Tab-separated table of C-alpha atoms and ligand atoms in Angstrom:
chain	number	residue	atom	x	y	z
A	1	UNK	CA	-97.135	289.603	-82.890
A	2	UNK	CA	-94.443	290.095	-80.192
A	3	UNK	CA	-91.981	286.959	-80.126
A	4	UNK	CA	-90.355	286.236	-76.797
A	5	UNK	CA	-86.582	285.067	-78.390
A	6	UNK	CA	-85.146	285.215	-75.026
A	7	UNK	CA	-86.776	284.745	-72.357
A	8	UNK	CA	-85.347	285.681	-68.855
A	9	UNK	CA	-85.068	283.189	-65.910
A	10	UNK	CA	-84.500	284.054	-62.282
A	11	UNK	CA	-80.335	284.475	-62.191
A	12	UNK	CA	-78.522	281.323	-60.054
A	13	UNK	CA	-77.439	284.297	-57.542
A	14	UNK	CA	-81.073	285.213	-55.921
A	15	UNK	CA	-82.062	281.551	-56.411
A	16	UNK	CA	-78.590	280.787	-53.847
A	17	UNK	CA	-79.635	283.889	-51.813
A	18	UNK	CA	-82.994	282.848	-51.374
A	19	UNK	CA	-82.183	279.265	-50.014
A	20	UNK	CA	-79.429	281.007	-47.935
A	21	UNK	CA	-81.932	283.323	-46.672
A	22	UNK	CA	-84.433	280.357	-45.043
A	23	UNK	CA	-81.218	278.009	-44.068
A	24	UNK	CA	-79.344	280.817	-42.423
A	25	UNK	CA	-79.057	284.328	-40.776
A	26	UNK	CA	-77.758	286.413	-43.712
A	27	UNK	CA	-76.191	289.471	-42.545
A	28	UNK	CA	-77.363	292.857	-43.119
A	29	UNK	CA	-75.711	293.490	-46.439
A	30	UNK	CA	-76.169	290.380	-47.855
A	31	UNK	CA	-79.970	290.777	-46.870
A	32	UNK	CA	-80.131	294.232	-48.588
A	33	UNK	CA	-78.234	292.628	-51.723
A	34	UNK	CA	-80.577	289.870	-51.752
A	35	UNK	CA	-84.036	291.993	-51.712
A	36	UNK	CA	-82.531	294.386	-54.567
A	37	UNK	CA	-82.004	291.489	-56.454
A	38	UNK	CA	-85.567	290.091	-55.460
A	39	UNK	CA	-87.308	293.878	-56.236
A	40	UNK	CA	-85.345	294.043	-59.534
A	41	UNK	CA	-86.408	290.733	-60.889
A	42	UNK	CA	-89.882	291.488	-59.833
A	43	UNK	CA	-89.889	294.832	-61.665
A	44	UNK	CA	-88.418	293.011	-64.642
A	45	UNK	CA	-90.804	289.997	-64.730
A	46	UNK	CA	-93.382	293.088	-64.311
A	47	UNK	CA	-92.342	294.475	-67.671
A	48	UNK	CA	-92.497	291.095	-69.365
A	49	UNK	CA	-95.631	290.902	-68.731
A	50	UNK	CA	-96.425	294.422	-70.607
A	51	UNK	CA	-94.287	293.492	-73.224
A	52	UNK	CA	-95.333	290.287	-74.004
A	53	UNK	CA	-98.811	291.493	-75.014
A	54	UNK	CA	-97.211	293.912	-77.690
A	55	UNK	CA	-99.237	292.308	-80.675
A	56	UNK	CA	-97.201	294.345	-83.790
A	57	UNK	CA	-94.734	292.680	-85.583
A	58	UNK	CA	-91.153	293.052	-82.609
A	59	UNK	CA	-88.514	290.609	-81.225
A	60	UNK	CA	-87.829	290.787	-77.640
A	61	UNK	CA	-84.618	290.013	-75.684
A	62	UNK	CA	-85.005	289.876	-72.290
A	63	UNK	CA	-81.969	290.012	-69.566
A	64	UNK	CA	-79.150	290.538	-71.400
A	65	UNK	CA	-75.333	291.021	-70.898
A	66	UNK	CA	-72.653	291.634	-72.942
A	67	UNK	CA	-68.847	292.651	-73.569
A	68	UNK	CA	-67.392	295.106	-75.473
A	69	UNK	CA	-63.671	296.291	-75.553
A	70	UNK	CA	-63.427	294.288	-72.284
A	71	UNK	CA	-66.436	296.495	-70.917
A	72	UNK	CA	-69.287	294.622	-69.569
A	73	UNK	CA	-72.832	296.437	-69.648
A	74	UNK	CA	-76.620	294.807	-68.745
A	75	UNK	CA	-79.684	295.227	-70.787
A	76	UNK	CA	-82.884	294.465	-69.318
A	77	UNK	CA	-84.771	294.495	-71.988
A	78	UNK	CA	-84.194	294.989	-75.746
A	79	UNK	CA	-87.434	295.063	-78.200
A	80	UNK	CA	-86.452	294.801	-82.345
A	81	UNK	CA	-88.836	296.819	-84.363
A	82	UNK	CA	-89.038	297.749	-88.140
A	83	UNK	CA	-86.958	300.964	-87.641
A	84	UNK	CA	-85.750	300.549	-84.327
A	85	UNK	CA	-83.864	298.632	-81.758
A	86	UNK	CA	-85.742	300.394	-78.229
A	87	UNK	CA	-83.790	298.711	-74.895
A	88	UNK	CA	-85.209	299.473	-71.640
A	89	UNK	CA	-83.276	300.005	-67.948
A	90	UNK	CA	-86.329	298.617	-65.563
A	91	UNK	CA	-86.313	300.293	-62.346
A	92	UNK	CA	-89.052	299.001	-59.703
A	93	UNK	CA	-88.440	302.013	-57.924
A	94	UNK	CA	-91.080	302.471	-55.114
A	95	UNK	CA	-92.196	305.702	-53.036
A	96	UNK	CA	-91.659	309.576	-53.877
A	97	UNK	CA	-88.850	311.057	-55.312
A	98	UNK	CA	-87.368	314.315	-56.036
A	99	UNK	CA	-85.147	314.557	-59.041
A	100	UNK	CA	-82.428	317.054	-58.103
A	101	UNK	CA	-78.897	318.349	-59.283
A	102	UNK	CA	-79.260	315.234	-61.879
A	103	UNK	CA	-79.837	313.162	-58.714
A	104	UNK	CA	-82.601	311.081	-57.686
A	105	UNK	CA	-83.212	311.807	-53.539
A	106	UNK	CA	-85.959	310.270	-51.607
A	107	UNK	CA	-87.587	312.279	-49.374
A	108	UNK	CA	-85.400	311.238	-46.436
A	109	UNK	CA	-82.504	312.907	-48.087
A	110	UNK	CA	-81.026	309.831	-49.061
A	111	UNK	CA	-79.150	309.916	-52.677
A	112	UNK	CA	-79.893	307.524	-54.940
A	113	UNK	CA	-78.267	307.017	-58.854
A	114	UNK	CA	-79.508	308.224	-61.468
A	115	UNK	CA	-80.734	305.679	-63.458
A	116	UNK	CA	-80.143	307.952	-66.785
A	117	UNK	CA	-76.520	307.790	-66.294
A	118	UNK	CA	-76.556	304.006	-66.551
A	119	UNK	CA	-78.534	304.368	-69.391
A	120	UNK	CA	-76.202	306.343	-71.407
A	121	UNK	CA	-73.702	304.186	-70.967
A	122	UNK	CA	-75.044	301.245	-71.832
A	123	UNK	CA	-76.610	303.315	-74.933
A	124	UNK	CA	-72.886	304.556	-75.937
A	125	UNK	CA	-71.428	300.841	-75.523
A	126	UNK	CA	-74.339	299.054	-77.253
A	127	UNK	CA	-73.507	301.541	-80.192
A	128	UNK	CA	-70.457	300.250	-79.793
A	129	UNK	CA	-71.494	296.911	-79.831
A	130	UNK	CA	-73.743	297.299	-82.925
A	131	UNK	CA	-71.267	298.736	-85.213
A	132	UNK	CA	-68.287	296.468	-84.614
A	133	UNK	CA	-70.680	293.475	-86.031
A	134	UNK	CA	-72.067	296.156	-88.933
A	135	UNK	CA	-75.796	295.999	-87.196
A	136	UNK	CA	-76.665	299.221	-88.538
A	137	UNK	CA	-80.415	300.410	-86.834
A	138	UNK	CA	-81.107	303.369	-84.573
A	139	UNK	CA	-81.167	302.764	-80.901
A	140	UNK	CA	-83.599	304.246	-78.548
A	141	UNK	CA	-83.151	303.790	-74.851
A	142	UNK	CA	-85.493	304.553	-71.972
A	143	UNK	CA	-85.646	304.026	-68.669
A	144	UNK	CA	-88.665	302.491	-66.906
A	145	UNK	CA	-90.328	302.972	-63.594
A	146	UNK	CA	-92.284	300.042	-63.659
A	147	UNK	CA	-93.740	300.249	-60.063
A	148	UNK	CA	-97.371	302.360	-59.307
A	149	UNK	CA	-96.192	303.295	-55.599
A	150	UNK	CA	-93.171	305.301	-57.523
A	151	UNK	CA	-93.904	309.336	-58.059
A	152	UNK	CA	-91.291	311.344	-59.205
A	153	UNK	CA	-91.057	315.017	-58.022
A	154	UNK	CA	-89.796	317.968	-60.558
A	155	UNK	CA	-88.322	315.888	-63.420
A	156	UNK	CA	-87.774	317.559	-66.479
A	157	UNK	CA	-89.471	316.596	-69.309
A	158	UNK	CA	-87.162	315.934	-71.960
A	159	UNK	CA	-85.704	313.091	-69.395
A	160	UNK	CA	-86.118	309.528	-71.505
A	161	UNK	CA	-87.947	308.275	-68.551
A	162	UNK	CA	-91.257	306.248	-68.666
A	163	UNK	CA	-93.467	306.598	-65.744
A	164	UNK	CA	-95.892	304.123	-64.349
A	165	UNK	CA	-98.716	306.610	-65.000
A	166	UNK	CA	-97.239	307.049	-68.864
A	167	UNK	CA	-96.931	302.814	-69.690
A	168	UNK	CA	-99.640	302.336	-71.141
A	169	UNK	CA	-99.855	305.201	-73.562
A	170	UNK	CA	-95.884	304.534	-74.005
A	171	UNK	CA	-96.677	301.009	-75.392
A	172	UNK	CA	-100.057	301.564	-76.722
A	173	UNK	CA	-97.462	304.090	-79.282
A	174	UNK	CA	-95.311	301.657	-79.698
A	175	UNK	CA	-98.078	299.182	-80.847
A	176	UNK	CA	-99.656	301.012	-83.265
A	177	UNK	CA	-96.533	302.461	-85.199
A	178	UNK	CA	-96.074	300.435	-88.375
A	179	UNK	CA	-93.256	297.540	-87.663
A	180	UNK	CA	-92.966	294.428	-90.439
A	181	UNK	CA	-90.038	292.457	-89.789
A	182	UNK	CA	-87.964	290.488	-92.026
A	183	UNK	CA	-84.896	288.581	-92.651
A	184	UNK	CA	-82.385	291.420	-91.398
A	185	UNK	CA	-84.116	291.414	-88.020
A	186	UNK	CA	-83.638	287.622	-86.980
A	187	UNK	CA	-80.754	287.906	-88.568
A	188	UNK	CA	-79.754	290.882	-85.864
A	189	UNK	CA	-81.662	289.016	-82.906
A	190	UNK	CA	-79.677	286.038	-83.991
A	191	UNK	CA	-76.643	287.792	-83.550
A	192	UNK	CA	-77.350	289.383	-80.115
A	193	UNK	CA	-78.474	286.156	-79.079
A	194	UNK	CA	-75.110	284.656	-79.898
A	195	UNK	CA	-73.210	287.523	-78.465
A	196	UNK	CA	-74.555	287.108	-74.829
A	197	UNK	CA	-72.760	286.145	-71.909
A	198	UNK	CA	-74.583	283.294	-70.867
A	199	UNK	CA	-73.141	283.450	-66.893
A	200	UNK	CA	-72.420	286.957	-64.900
A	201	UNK	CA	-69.090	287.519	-63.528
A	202	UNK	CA	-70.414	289.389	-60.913
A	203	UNK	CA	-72.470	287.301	-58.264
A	204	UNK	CA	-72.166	288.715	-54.700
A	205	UNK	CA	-72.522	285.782	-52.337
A	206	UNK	CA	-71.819	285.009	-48.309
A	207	UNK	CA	-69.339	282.456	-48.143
A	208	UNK	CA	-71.647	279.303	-46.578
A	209	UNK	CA	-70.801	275.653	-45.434
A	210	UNK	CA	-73.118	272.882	-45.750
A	211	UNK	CA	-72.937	272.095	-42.041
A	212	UNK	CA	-74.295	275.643	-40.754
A	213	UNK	CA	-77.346	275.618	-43.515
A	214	UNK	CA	-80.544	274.497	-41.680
A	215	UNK	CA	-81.513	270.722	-43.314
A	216	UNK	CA	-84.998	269.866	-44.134
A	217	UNK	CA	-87.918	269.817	-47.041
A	218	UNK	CA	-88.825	273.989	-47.077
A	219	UNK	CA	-92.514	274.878	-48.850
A	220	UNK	CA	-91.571	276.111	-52.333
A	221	UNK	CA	-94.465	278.691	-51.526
A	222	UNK	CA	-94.138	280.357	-48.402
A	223	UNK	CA	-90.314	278.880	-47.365
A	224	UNK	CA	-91.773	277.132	-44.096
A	225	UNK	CA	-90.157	274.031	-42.824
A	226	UNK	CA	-93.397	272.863	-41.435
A	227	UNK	CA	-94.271	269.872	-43.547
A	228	UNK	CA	-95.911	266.638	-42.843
A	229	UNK	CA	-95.540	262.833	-45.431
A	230	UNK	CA	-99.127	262.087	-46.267
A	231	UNK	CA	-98.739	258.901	-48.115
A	232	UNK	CA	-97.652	260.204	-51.848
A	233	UNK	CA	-98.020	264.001	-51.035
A	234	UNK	CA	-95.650	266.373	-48.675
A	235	UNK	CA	-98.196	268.576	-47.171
A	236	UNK	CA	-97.173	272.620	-45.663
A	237	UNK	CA	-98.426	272.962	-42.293
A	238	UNK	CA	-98.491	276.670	-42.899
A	239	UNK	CA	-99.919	277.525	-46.026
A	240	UNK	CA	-101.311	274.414	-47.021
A	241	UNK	CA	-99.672	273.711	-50.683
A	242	UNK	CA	-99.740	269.958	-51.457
A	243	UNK	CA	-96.325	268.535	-53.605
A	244	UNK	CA	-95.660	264.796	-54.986
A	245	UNK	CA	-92.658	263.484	-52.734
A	246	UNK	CA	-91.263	262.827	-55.741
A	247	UNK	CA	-91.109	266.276	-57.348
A	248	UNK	CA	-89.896	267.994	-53.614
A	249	UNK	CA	-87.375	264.770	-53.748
A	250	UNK	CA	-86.195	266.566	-56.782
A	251	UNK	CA	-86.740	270.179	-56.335
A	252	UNK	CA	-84.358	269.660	-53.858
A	253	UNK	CA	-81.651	267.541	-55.504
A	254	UNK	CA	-81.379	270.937	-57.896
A	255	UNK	CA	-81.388	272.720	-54.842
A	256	UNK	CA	-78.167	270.581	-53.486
A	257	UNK	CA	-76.528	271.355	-56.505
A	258	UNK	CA	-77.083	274.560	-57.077
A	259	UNK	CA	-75.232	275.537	-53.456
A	260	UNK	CA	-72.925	272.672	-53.535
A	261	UNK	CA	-72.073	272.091	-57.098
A	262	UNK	CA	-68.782	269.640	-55.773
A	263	UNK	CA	-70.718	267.857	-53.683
A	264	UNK	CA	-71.842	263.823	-54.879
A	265	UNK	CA	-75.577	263.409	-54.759
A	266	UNK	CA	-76.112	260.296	-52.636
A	267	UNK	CA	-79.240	258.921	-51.005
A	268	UNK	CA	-77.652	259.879	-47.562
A	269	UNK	CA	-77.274	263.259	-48.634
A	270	UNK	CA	-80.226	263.723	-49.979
A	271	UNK	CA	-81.872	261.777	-46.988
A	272	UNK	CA	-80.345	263.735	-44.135
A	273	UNK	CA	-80.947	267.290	-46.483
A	274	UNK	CA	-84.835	266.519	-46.882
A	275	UNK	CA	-85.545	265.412	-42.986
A	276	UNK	CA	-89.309	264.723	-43.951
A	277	UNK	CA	-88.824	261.859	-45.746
A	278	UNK	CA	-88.052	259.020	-43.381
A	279	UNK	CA	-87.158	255.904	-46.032
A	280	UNK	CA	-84.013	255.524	-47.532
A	281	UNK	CA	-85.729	252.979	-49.874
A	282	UNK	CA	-88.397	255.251	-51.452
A	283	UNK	CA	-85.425	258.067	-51.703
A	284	UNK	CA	-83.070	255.654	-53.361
A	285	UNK	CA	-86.009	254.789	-55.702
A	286	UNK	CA	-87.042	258.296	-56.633
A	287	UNK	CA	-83.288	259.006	-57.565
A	288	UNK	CA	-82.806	256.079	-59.393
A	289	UNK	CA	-85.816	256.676	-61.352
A	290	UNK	CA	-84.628	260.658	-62.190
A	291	UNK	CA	-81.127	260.519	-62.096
A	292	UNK	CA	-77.853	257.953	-63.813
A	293	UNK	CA	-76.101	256.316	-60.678
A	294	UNK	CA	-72.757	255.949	-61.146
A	295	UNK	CA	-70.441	253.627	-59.297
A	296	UNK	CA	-71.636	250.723	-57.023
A	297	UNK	CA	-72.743	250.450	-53.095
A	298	UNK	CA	-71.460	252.718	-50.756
A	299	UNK	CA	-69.376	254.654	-53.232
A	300	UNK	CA	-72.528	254.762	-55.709
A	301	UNK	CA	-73.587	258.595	-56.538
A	302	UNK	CA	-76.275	260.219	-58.517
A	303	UNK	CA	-75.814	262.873	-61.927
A	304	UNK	CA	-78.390	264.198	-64.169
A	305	UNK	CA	-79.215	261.943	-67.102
B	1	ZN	ZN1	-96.199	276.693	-47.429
């Protein structure tokens, strides 16, 4: 069976951008960066899927990033077999392409990177990466068009790219080659594991101020701020999803901190951030149930426990 060691999480970056997103006007570059990152993750998560259902005997990493001789280089997804370490560059490209003078060009002319270049790099410094800690397994690397809506025009053939209309023969191969793992394998997965670096350097993000973000409870759904207190339950005017006040009390206490991380979580803060919820009481009570207070009356604030 495929093991999941490391899973991957939506990064802290499109979580911030998304919030900024509903609580502000992002501006046109910062929009752009933000649906990249959105289409990316979504063409990642879509390979997860895929990969999860391998059912030989593999260890997959999933999202990772690492340094070598002060180089830093992203793999999306890395998958231990018997024989072979395979890593994958996910692309969800989408539309038609025409692959020309080792370029990828829509059919608007526009250039676009070729994602094979990426990939040998990253090959050339995970070699790198391997030997320097004696890992000693081939490496294959591919690059994968996870998306249906992406054709691509006059490729050659010996390219190591996996189309969408090639996936599931690609992994149906994979799955029936021979793979029994043993103690050398964890003992490599192990190792990457502990190599990671666990927060990227590079986060693009608007500069923001907690008195121009728009305050109030938004639908964890479909981002509306239209929501109405029925007794325990917040209620979305627009889509209809139902939420304990309690866990949308919290969701956005994590939401505080993730944009303000020097900011003290108080029940005024959290009261005049959440609009719906009219009582400072029941706030004060769903914080002091979830969260350590520290310090006493007005100065009193909230951590995690
Ligand atoms: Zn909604």
């Amino acid at each position: 069976m495929g093991k999941v060691l490391k899973p991957r999480f939506e990064s802290d970056e499109l979580k911030i951008l998304r919030y900024l997103d509903t609580r502000m006007v992002l501006s046109p570059s910062d929009k752009q960066h933000y649906l990249n990152l959105k289409k990316g993750y979504e063409g990642e998560v879509m390979f997860d899927q895929r990969t999860e259902k391998l059912t030989c005997d593999c260890l997959i990493l999933n999202d990772l990033l690492f340094k070598v001789n002060s180089t830093t280089f992203q793999i999306d997804s890395l998958i231990i077999f018997q024989g072979t370490i395979r890593f994958f560059e996910i692309k969800n490209f989408e539309g038609n392409f025409i692959y020309e003078d080792e370029c990828f060009q829509t059919v608007g002319n526009k250039k676009i990177a070729n994602p094979h270049h990426q990939l040998i790099r990253s090959d050339l410094l995970l070699h790198q990466l391997l030997q320097s800690h004696k890992i000693i397994l081939p490496i294959e690397a591919q690059v994968v068009f996870v998306n249906p809506q992406c054709t691509l025009y006059e490729c050659p053939c010996n390219k190591p790219f996996i189309l969408p209309t090639q996936m599931d023969a690609y992994l149906a191969k994979l799955d029936n080659t021979p793979s029994k793992l043993s103690e050398k394998h964890s003992s490599i997965a192990e190792k990457l594991i502990s190599l990671y670096i666990k927060k990227s350097p590079y986060t693009q993000l608007p500069s923001y101020k907690y008195e121009h973000l728009r305050k109030g409870n938004i639908c964890p759904l479909c981002f509306s701020f239209s929501i109405k207190v029925v007794g325990s339950k917040l209620i979305c005017l627009e889509c209809g999803y139902e939420e304990k006040v309690e866990n949308a009390v919290m969701r956005n206490v994590k939401e505080i901190m993730l944009l303000f991380p020097e900011m003290k979580i108080t029940t005024n803060l959290v009261h005049e951030w959440c609009q719906v919820i009219d009582s400072k009481r029941r706030l004060s009570r769903i914080l002091d149930k979830n969260m350590e207070i520290v310090g006493v009356g007005q100065w009193a604030y909230y951590e995690n426990r």
